[in-house]
Amino acid sequence: MDNHAMTPDTSQLTSELAQLLQVHSMGHFSQQPDHRAARKVASDYLLIWVLGGKGFGKNKTQRADVSAGQILTFTPNSSHAYGSDLEHPWDIMWVHFGGKIARQYMAAIQQFGKPAAFLGFDQQLQAQFEDLMAASMGLAQIHQDIPENQDILTGQMLGALLGRIIHLLESTNRQRHLEHNEQLNITELRKHIHRNLTTPITLDELADFCHLSVTHFSRLFRQHFGTSPMHYIIQQRMTRAATLLTQTTSAIKLVGETVGYEDAYYFSRLFKRTIGMTPRDYRQAYTHH
């Protein structure tokens, strides 16, 4: 067997690895109100992370105004423009890049929005940007004595940075989706409560209806309604009872039962505490003869 024939061509392997992801240029601009750029045909991929201030970005079909926590992304072979806001100049980190697998990374990022998407803030990501800038500028100490490995190193670091961005976008999008669903659950909950004012309702039952823990449900409910779930239910029951007292001749005991209280004495006490007078006095005061 020819052992020499089995020896891998390390120079070719190094070259192929270096071509997977390549940092073309990158940097950090802060407080530069005149920072503007426009390209009719871009030659590489561009990602801008806004750390502060405001700016804009537009591609061939869309324009987006951006602020702290958002990213802008642009692809090659198309026109784009971007720039800082004059009154609130942005603070940005940016990277121009390319490579054989750059398109896959950018496609994964742009599924969350283009040219802009909300990323948020992340100390780990900022540290990755700073490390990559140091490495791409030849300031990294690692492999400093092996120049051909520098492109592989920066490519790997860029891959980790882009992977972190995708992870953060997925997490942010998942959280927003959950919050949206919770909003819908609260809307359905309002209907559920009004349909069941005549029957006993417990806090556990309401939380189960929304598929939430009691603690989480109570916090979310107060955010939407400005009061606790049980206090809201009492208010709605007393409001309906007040309507029945003035628009029907039903006995007070029957009115109480209609809004979920079999004990007439307890209903009367609760009505007075909520409305400010007894059911009998309320009927006499507000019934038009």
CSV table of C-alpha atoms in Angstrom, one decimal:
chain,number,residue,atom,x,y,z
A,1,MET,CA,0.0,0.0,0.0
A,2,ASP,CA,1.3,3.4,-0.9
A,3,ASN,CA,1.2,5.3,2.4
A,4,HIS,CA,2.3,8.5,0.7
A,5,ALA,CA,-0.9,8.4,-1.5
A,6,MET,CA,-3.0,8.3,1.7
A,7,THR,CA,-1.5,11.5,3.1
A,8,PRO,CA,-4.0,14.3,3.0
A,9,ASP,CA,-3.1,17.5,1.1
A,10,THR,CA,-3.1,19.8,4.1
A,11,SER,CA,-2.6,23.0,2.1
A,12,GLN,CA,-5.7,22.1,0.0
A,13,LEU,CA,-7.7,21.3,3.2
A,14,THR,CA,-6.6,24.6,4.8
A,15,SER,CA,-7.7,26.5,1.7
A,16,GLU,CA,-11.1,24.8,1.6
A,17,LEU,CA,-11.8,25.5,5.3
A,18,ALA,CA,-10.8,29.1,4.9
A,19,GLN,CA,-13.4,29.5,2.1
A,20,LEU,CA,-16.4,28.4,4.2
A,21,LEU,CA,-16.8,31.7,6.0
A,22,GLN,CA,-14.7,34.8,5.4
A,23,VAL,CA,-14.6,38.1,7.2
A,24,HIS,CA,-14.1,40.9,4.6
A,25,SER,CA,-14.2,43.8,7.0
A,26,MET,CA,-15.8,44.8,10.3
A,27,GLY,CA,-15.8,47.6,12.8
A,28,HIS,CA,-17.6,49.6,15.5
A,29,PHE,CA,-18.9,53.1,14.8
A,30,SER,CA,-20.2,55.3,17.6
A,31,GLN,CA,-21.9,58.7,17.5
A,32,GLN,CA,-21.3,59.4,13.8
A,33,PRO,CA,-24.4,61.3,12.5
A,34,ASP,CA,-23.0,61.6,9.0
A,35,HIS,CA,-22.5,57.8,8.6
A,36,ARG,CA,-24.2,56.9,5.4
A,37,ALA,CA,-23.7,54.3,2.7
A,38,ALA,CA,-25.5,53.2,-0.5
A,39,ARG,CA,-24.6,50.4,-2.9
A,40,LYS,CA,-26.2,49.7,-6.2
A,41,VAL,CA,-24.8,46.2,-6.3
A,42,ALA,CA,-23.4,44.8,-3.1
A,43,SER,CA,-20.5,42.3,-3.4
A,44,ASP,CA,-20.9,40.6,0.0
A,45,TYR,CA,-23.2,40.1,3.0
A,46,LEU,CA,-23.5,42.8,5.6
A,47,LEU,CA,-24.9,42.6,9.1
A,48,ILE,CA,-25.3,45.7,11.3
A,49,TRP,CA,-26.2,45.5,15.0
A,50,VAL,CA,-27.5,48.7,16.5
A,51,LEU,CA,-26.3,49.1,20.1
A,52,GLY,CA,-27.7,52.6,20.6
A,53,GLY,CA,-29.2,55.6,18.8
A,54,LYS,CA,-31.3,55.4,15.7
A,55,GLY,CA,-30.8,54.9,11.9
A,56,PHE,CA,-32.4,53.4,8.9
A,57,GLY,CA,-31.8,50.7,6.3
A,58,LYS,CA,-33.5,49.9,3.0
A,59,ASN,CA,-33.2,47.2,0.4
A,60,LYS,CA,-34.7,47.1,-3.1
A,61,THR,CA,-38.3,46.8,-1.8
A,62,GLN,CA,-38.4,47.8,1.9
A,63,ARG,CA,-37.2,50.5,4.3
A,64,ALA,CA,-36.9,50.1,8.0
A,65,ASP,CA,-36.2,52.7,10.8
A,66,VAL,CA,-34.1,51.0,13.5
A,67,SER,CA,-33.1,51.7,17.0
A,68,ALA,CA,-31.1,50.0,19.8
A,69,GLY,CA,-31.4,46.2,19.9
A,70,GLN,CA,-32.2,45.8,16.2
A,71,ILE,CA,-30.1,44.4,13.3
A,72,LEU,CA,-30.0,45.2,9.6
A,73,THR,CA,-29.0,42.6,7.1
A,74,PHE,CA,-28.2,42.9,3.4
A,75,THR,CA,-27.3,40.4,0.7
A,76,PRO,CA,-25.0,40.6,-2.3
A,77,ASN,CA,-26.0,41.3,-5.9
A,78,SER,CA,-28.7,43.7,-4.8
A,79,SER,CA,-28.9,47.4,-3.9
A,80,HIS,CA,-29.2,48.7,-0.4
A,81,ALA,CA,-28.6,51.8,1.7
A,82,TYR,CA,-28.3,52.6,5.4
A,83,GLY,CA,-27.4,55.5,7.6
A,84,SER,CA,-27.4,57.1,11.0
A,85,ASP,CA,-30.1,59.4,12.4
A,86,LEU,CA,-28.8,63.0,12.5
A,87,GLU,CA,-30.4,63.9,15.9
A,88,HIS,CA,-29.8,60.5,17.5
A,89,PRO,CA,-26.7,59.1,15.8
A,90,TRP,CA,-26.3,55.4,16.1
A,91,ASP,CA,-23.8,53.2,17.8
A,92,ILE,CA,-23.3,50.1,15.7
A,93,MET,CA,-21.1,47.0,15.3
A,94,TRP,CA,-21.0,45.7,11.7
A,95,VAL,CA,-19.4,42.9,9.6
A,96,HIS,CA,-19.1,42.4,5.9
A,97,PHE,CA,-18.6,38.7,5.1
A,98,GLY,CA,-18.8,36.0,2.5
A,99,GLY,CA,-17.9,32.4,1.9
A,100,LYS,CA,-19.4,29.1,0.6
A,101,ILE,CA,-21.9,28.8,3.5
A,102,ALA,CA,-22.5,32.5,4.2
A,103,ARG,CA,-25.9,32.3,2.3
A,104,GLN,CA,-27.2,29.6,4.6
A,105,TYR,CA,-26.4,31.7,7.7
A,106,MET,CA,-27.9,34.8,6.3
A,107,ALA,CA,-31.1,33.0,5.2
A,108,ALA,CA,-31.5,31.7,8.7
A,109,ILE,CA,-31.2,35.2,10.1
A,110,GLN,CA,-33.4,36.9,7.6
A,111,GLN,CA,-36.3,34.5,8.2
A,112,PHE,CA,-37.0,36.7,11.3
A,113,GLY,CA,-37.2,39.9,9.2
A,114,LYS,CA,-35.4,41.9,6.5
A,115,PRO,CA,-33.9,44.3,6.2
A,116,ALA,CA,-34.5,44.7,10.0
A,117,ALA,CA,-35.2,42.3,12.9
A,118,PHE,CA,-35.2,42.7,16.7
A,119,LEU,CA,-32.3,41.0,18.4
A,120,GLY,CA,-32.0,42.7,21.7
A,121,PHE,CA,-28.8,43.0,23.8
A,122,ASP,CA,-26.4,40.2,24.7
A,123,GLN,CA,-23.0,40.6,26.5
A,124,GLN,CA,-21.7,37.4,25.1
A,125,LEU,CA,-22.5,38.5,21.5
A,126,GLN,CA,-20.8,41.8,22.1
A,127,ALA,CA,-17.7,40.0,23.4
A,128,GLN,CA,-17.8,37.8,20.3
A,129,PHE,CA,-17.9,40.8,18.0
A,130,GLU,CA,-14.9,42.4,19.9
A,131,ASP,CA,-12.9,39.2,19.7
A,132,LEU,CA,-13.6,38.7,16.0
A,133,MET,CA,-12.5,42.3,15.3
A,134,ALA,CA,-9.3,41.7,17.2
A,135,ALA,CA,-8.6,38.5,15.3
A,136,SER,CA,-9.6,39.9,11.9
A,137,MET,CA,-7.2,42.8,12.4
A,138,GLY,CA,-4.4,40.5,13.2
A,139,LEU,CA,-4.3,41.4,16.8
A,140,ALA,CA,-5.2,38.0,18.2
A,141,GLN,CA,-2.3,36.1,19.9
A,142,ILE,CA,-3.7,32.7,19.0
A,143,HIS,CA,-2.0,31.2,15.9
A,144,GLN,CA,-0.2,34.5,15.3
A,145,ASP,CA,2.8,32.5,14.2
A,146,ILE,CA,0.8,30.5,11.6
A,147,PRO,CA,-0.7,33.1,9.2
A,148,GLU,CA,-2.5,30.5,7.0
A,149,ASN,CA,-4.6,29.5,10.0
A,150,GLN,CA,-5.8,33.0,10.6
A,151,ASP,CA,-8.6,32.9,8.0
A,152,ILE,CA,-9.8,29.5,9.4
A,153,LEU,CA,-9.8,31.0,12.9
A,154,THR,CA,-11.8,34.1,11.9
A,155,GLY,CA,-14.1,32.0,9.9
A,156,GLN,CA,-14.8,29.7,12.9
A,157,MET,CA,-15.3,32.8,15.1
A,158,LEU,CA,-17.7,34.3,12.6
A,159,GLY,CA,-19.7,31.1,12.4
A,160,ALA,CA,-20.0,31.1,16.2
A,161,LEU,CA,-21.1,34.8,16.2
A,162,LEU,CA,-23.7,34.2,13.5
A,163,GLY,CA,-24.9,31.1,15.3
A,164,ARG,CA,-25.3,33.1,18.5
A,165,ILE,CA,-27.4,35.7,16.5
A,166,ILE,CA,-29.7,33.0,15.2
A,167,HIS,CA,-30.1,31.6,18.7
A,168,LEU,CA,-31.0,35.0,20.1
A,169,LEU,CA,-33.5,35.7,17.3
A,170,GLU,CA,-35.1,32.3,17.8
A,171,SER,CA,-35.4,33.0,21.6
A,172,THR,CA,-36.8,36.5,21.1
A,173,ASN,CA,-39.3,35.3,18.5
A,174,ARG,CA,-40.4,32.4,20.7
A,175,GLN,CA,-41.0,34.7,23.6
A,176,ARG,CA,-43.0,37.1,21.5
A,177,HIS,CA,-45.1,34.2,20.2
A,178,LEU,CA,-45.8,33.1,23.7
A,179,GLU,CA,-46.8,36.6,24.8
A,180,HIS,CA,-49.1,36.9,21.7
A,181,ASN,CA,-50.7,33.6,22.6
A,182,GLU,CA,-51.2,34.7,26.2
A,183,GLN,CA,-52.8,37.9,25.0
A,184,LEU,CA,-55.3,35.8,23.0
A,185,ASN,CA,-55.9,33.6,26.1
A,186,ILE,CA,-56.8,36.6,28.1
A,187,THR,CA,-59.2,37.8,25.5
A,188,GLU,CA,-60.9,34.4,25.5
A,189,LEU,CA,-60.8,34.4,29.3
A,190,ARG,CA,-62.9,37.6,29.4
A,191,LYS,CA,-65.6,35.8,27.3
A,192,HIS,CA,-65.4,32.7,29.5
A,193,ILE,CA,-65.9,34.7,32.6
A,194,HIS,CA,-68.9,36.5,31.3
A,195,ARG,CA,-70.5,33.3,30.1
A,196,ASN,CA,-70.1,31.7,33.5
A,197,LEU,CA,-71.0,34.5,35.9
A,198,THR,CA,-73.9,32.4,37.2
A,199,THR,CA,-71.7,29.5,38.3
A,200,PRO,CA,-68.9,29.2,41.0
A,201,ILE,CA,-65.5,30.1,39.5
A,202,THR,CA,-62.2,29.4,41.2
A,203,LEU,CA,-58.8,30.9,40.6
A,204,ASP,CA,-57.4,27.5,39.8
A,205,GLU,CA,-60.0,26.9,37.2
A,206,LEU,CA,-59.3,30.2,35.5
A,207,ALA,CA,-55.6,29.5,35.4
A,208,ASP,CA,-56.2,26.0,34.0
A,209,PHE,CA,-58.4,27.5,31.3
A,210,CYS,CA,-55.4,29.6,30.2
A,211,HIS,CA,-52.9,26.7,30.6
A,212,LEU,CA,-50.9,28.8,33.0
A,213,SER,CA,-49.8,28.5,36.6
A,214,VAL,CA,-51.9,30.4,39.2
A,215,THR,CA,-49.0,32.8,39.9
A,216,HIS,CA,-48.3,33.6,36.2
A,217,PHE,CA,-52.0,33.8,35.4
A,218,SER,CA,-52.7,36.2,38.3
A,219,ARG,CA,-49.8,38.5,37.3
A,220,LEU,CA,-50.9,38.5,33.6
A,221,PHE,CA,-54.5,39.1,34.5
A,222,ARG,CA,-53.6,42.1,36.6
A,223,GLN,CA,-51.6,43.6,33.8
A,224,HIS,CA,-54.5,43.4,31.4
A,225,PHE,CA,-57.5,44.2,33.7
A,226,GLY,CA,-55.9,46.3,36.5
A,227,THR,CA,-57.3,44.2,39.3
A,228,SER,CA,-57.2,40.7,40.6
A,229,PRO,CA,-59.2,37.9,38.9
A,230,MET,CA,-61.6,37.3,41.8
A,231,HIS,CA,-62.2,41.1,42.3
A,232,TYR,CA,-62.9,41.5,38.6
A,233,ILE,CA,-65.5,38.6,38.8
A,234,ILE,CA,-67.2,40.2,41.8
A,235,GLN,CA,-67.4,43.5,39.9
A,236,GLN,CA,-68.9,41.9,36.9
A,237,ARG,CA,-71.4,39.9,38.9
A,238,MET,CA,-72.5,43.0,40.9
A,239,THR,CA,-72.9,45.0,37.7
A,240,ARG,CA,-75.2,42.3,36.2
A,241,ALA,CA,-77.1,42.2,39.5
A,242,ALA,CA,-77.6,45.9,39.4
A,243,THR,CA,-79.1,45.6,36.0
A,244,LEU,CA,-81.4,42.9,37.0
A,245,LEU,CA,-82.5,44.8,40.1
A,246,THR,CA,-83.6,47.8,38.0
A,247,GLN,CA,-84.9,46.1,34.9
A,248,THR,CA,-86.8,43.1,36.4
A,249,THR,CA,-89.1,42.5,39.4
A,250,SER,CA,-87.2,39.3,40.4
A,251,ALA,CA,-86.8,38.8,44.1
A,252,ILE,CA,-83.5,39.8,45.6
A,253,LYS,CA,-82.7,36.2,46.5
A,254,LEU,CA,-83.3,35.1,42.8
A,255,VAL,CA,-81.1,38.0,41.5
A,256,GLY,CA,-78.4,36.7,43.8
A,257,GLU,CA,-78.7,33.2,42.6
A,258,THR,CA,-78.7,34.4,39.0
A,259,VAL,CA,-75.2,35.9,39.5
A,260,GLY,CA,-73.8,32.9,41.3
A,261,TYR,CA,-74.7,33.4,45.0
A,262,GLU,CA,-77.2,31.0,46.7
A,263,ASP,CA,-76.8,32.7,50.1
A,264,ALA,CA,-79.0,35.9,49.9
A,265,TYR,CA,-77.5,37.4,53.0
A,266,TYR,CA,-73.9,37.0,51.6
A,267,PHE,CA,-75.0,38.4,48.2
A,268,SER,CA,-76.5,41.5,49.9
A,269,ARG,CA,-73.4,42.1,51.9
A,270,LEU,CA,-71.2,41.8,48.8
A,271,PHE,CA,-73.5,44.0,46.8
A,272,LYS,CA,-73.4,46.8,49.4
A,273,ARG,CA,-69.6,46.5,49.7
A,274,THR,CA,-69.2,46.8,45.9
A,275,ILE,CA,-71.9,49.2,44.9
A,276,GLY,CA,-72.3,51.2,48.1
A,277,MET,CA,-75.9,50.4,49.1
A,278,THR,CA,-78.0,47.3,49.7
A,279,PRO,CA,-79.8,45.6,46.8
A,280,ARG,CA,-83.2,46.8,48.1
A,281,ASP,CA,-82.0,50.4,48.5
A,282,TYR,CA,-80.4,50.3,45.0
A,283,ARG,CA,-83.7,49.0,43.4
A,284,GLN,CA,-85.7,51.7,45.1
A,285,ALA,CA,-83.3,54.5,44.1
A,286,TYR,CA,-82.7,53.5,40.5
A,287,THR,CA,-85.9,51.9,39.3
A,288,HIS,CA,-88.0,54.2,37.2
A,289,HIS,CA,-91.7,53.9,38.0
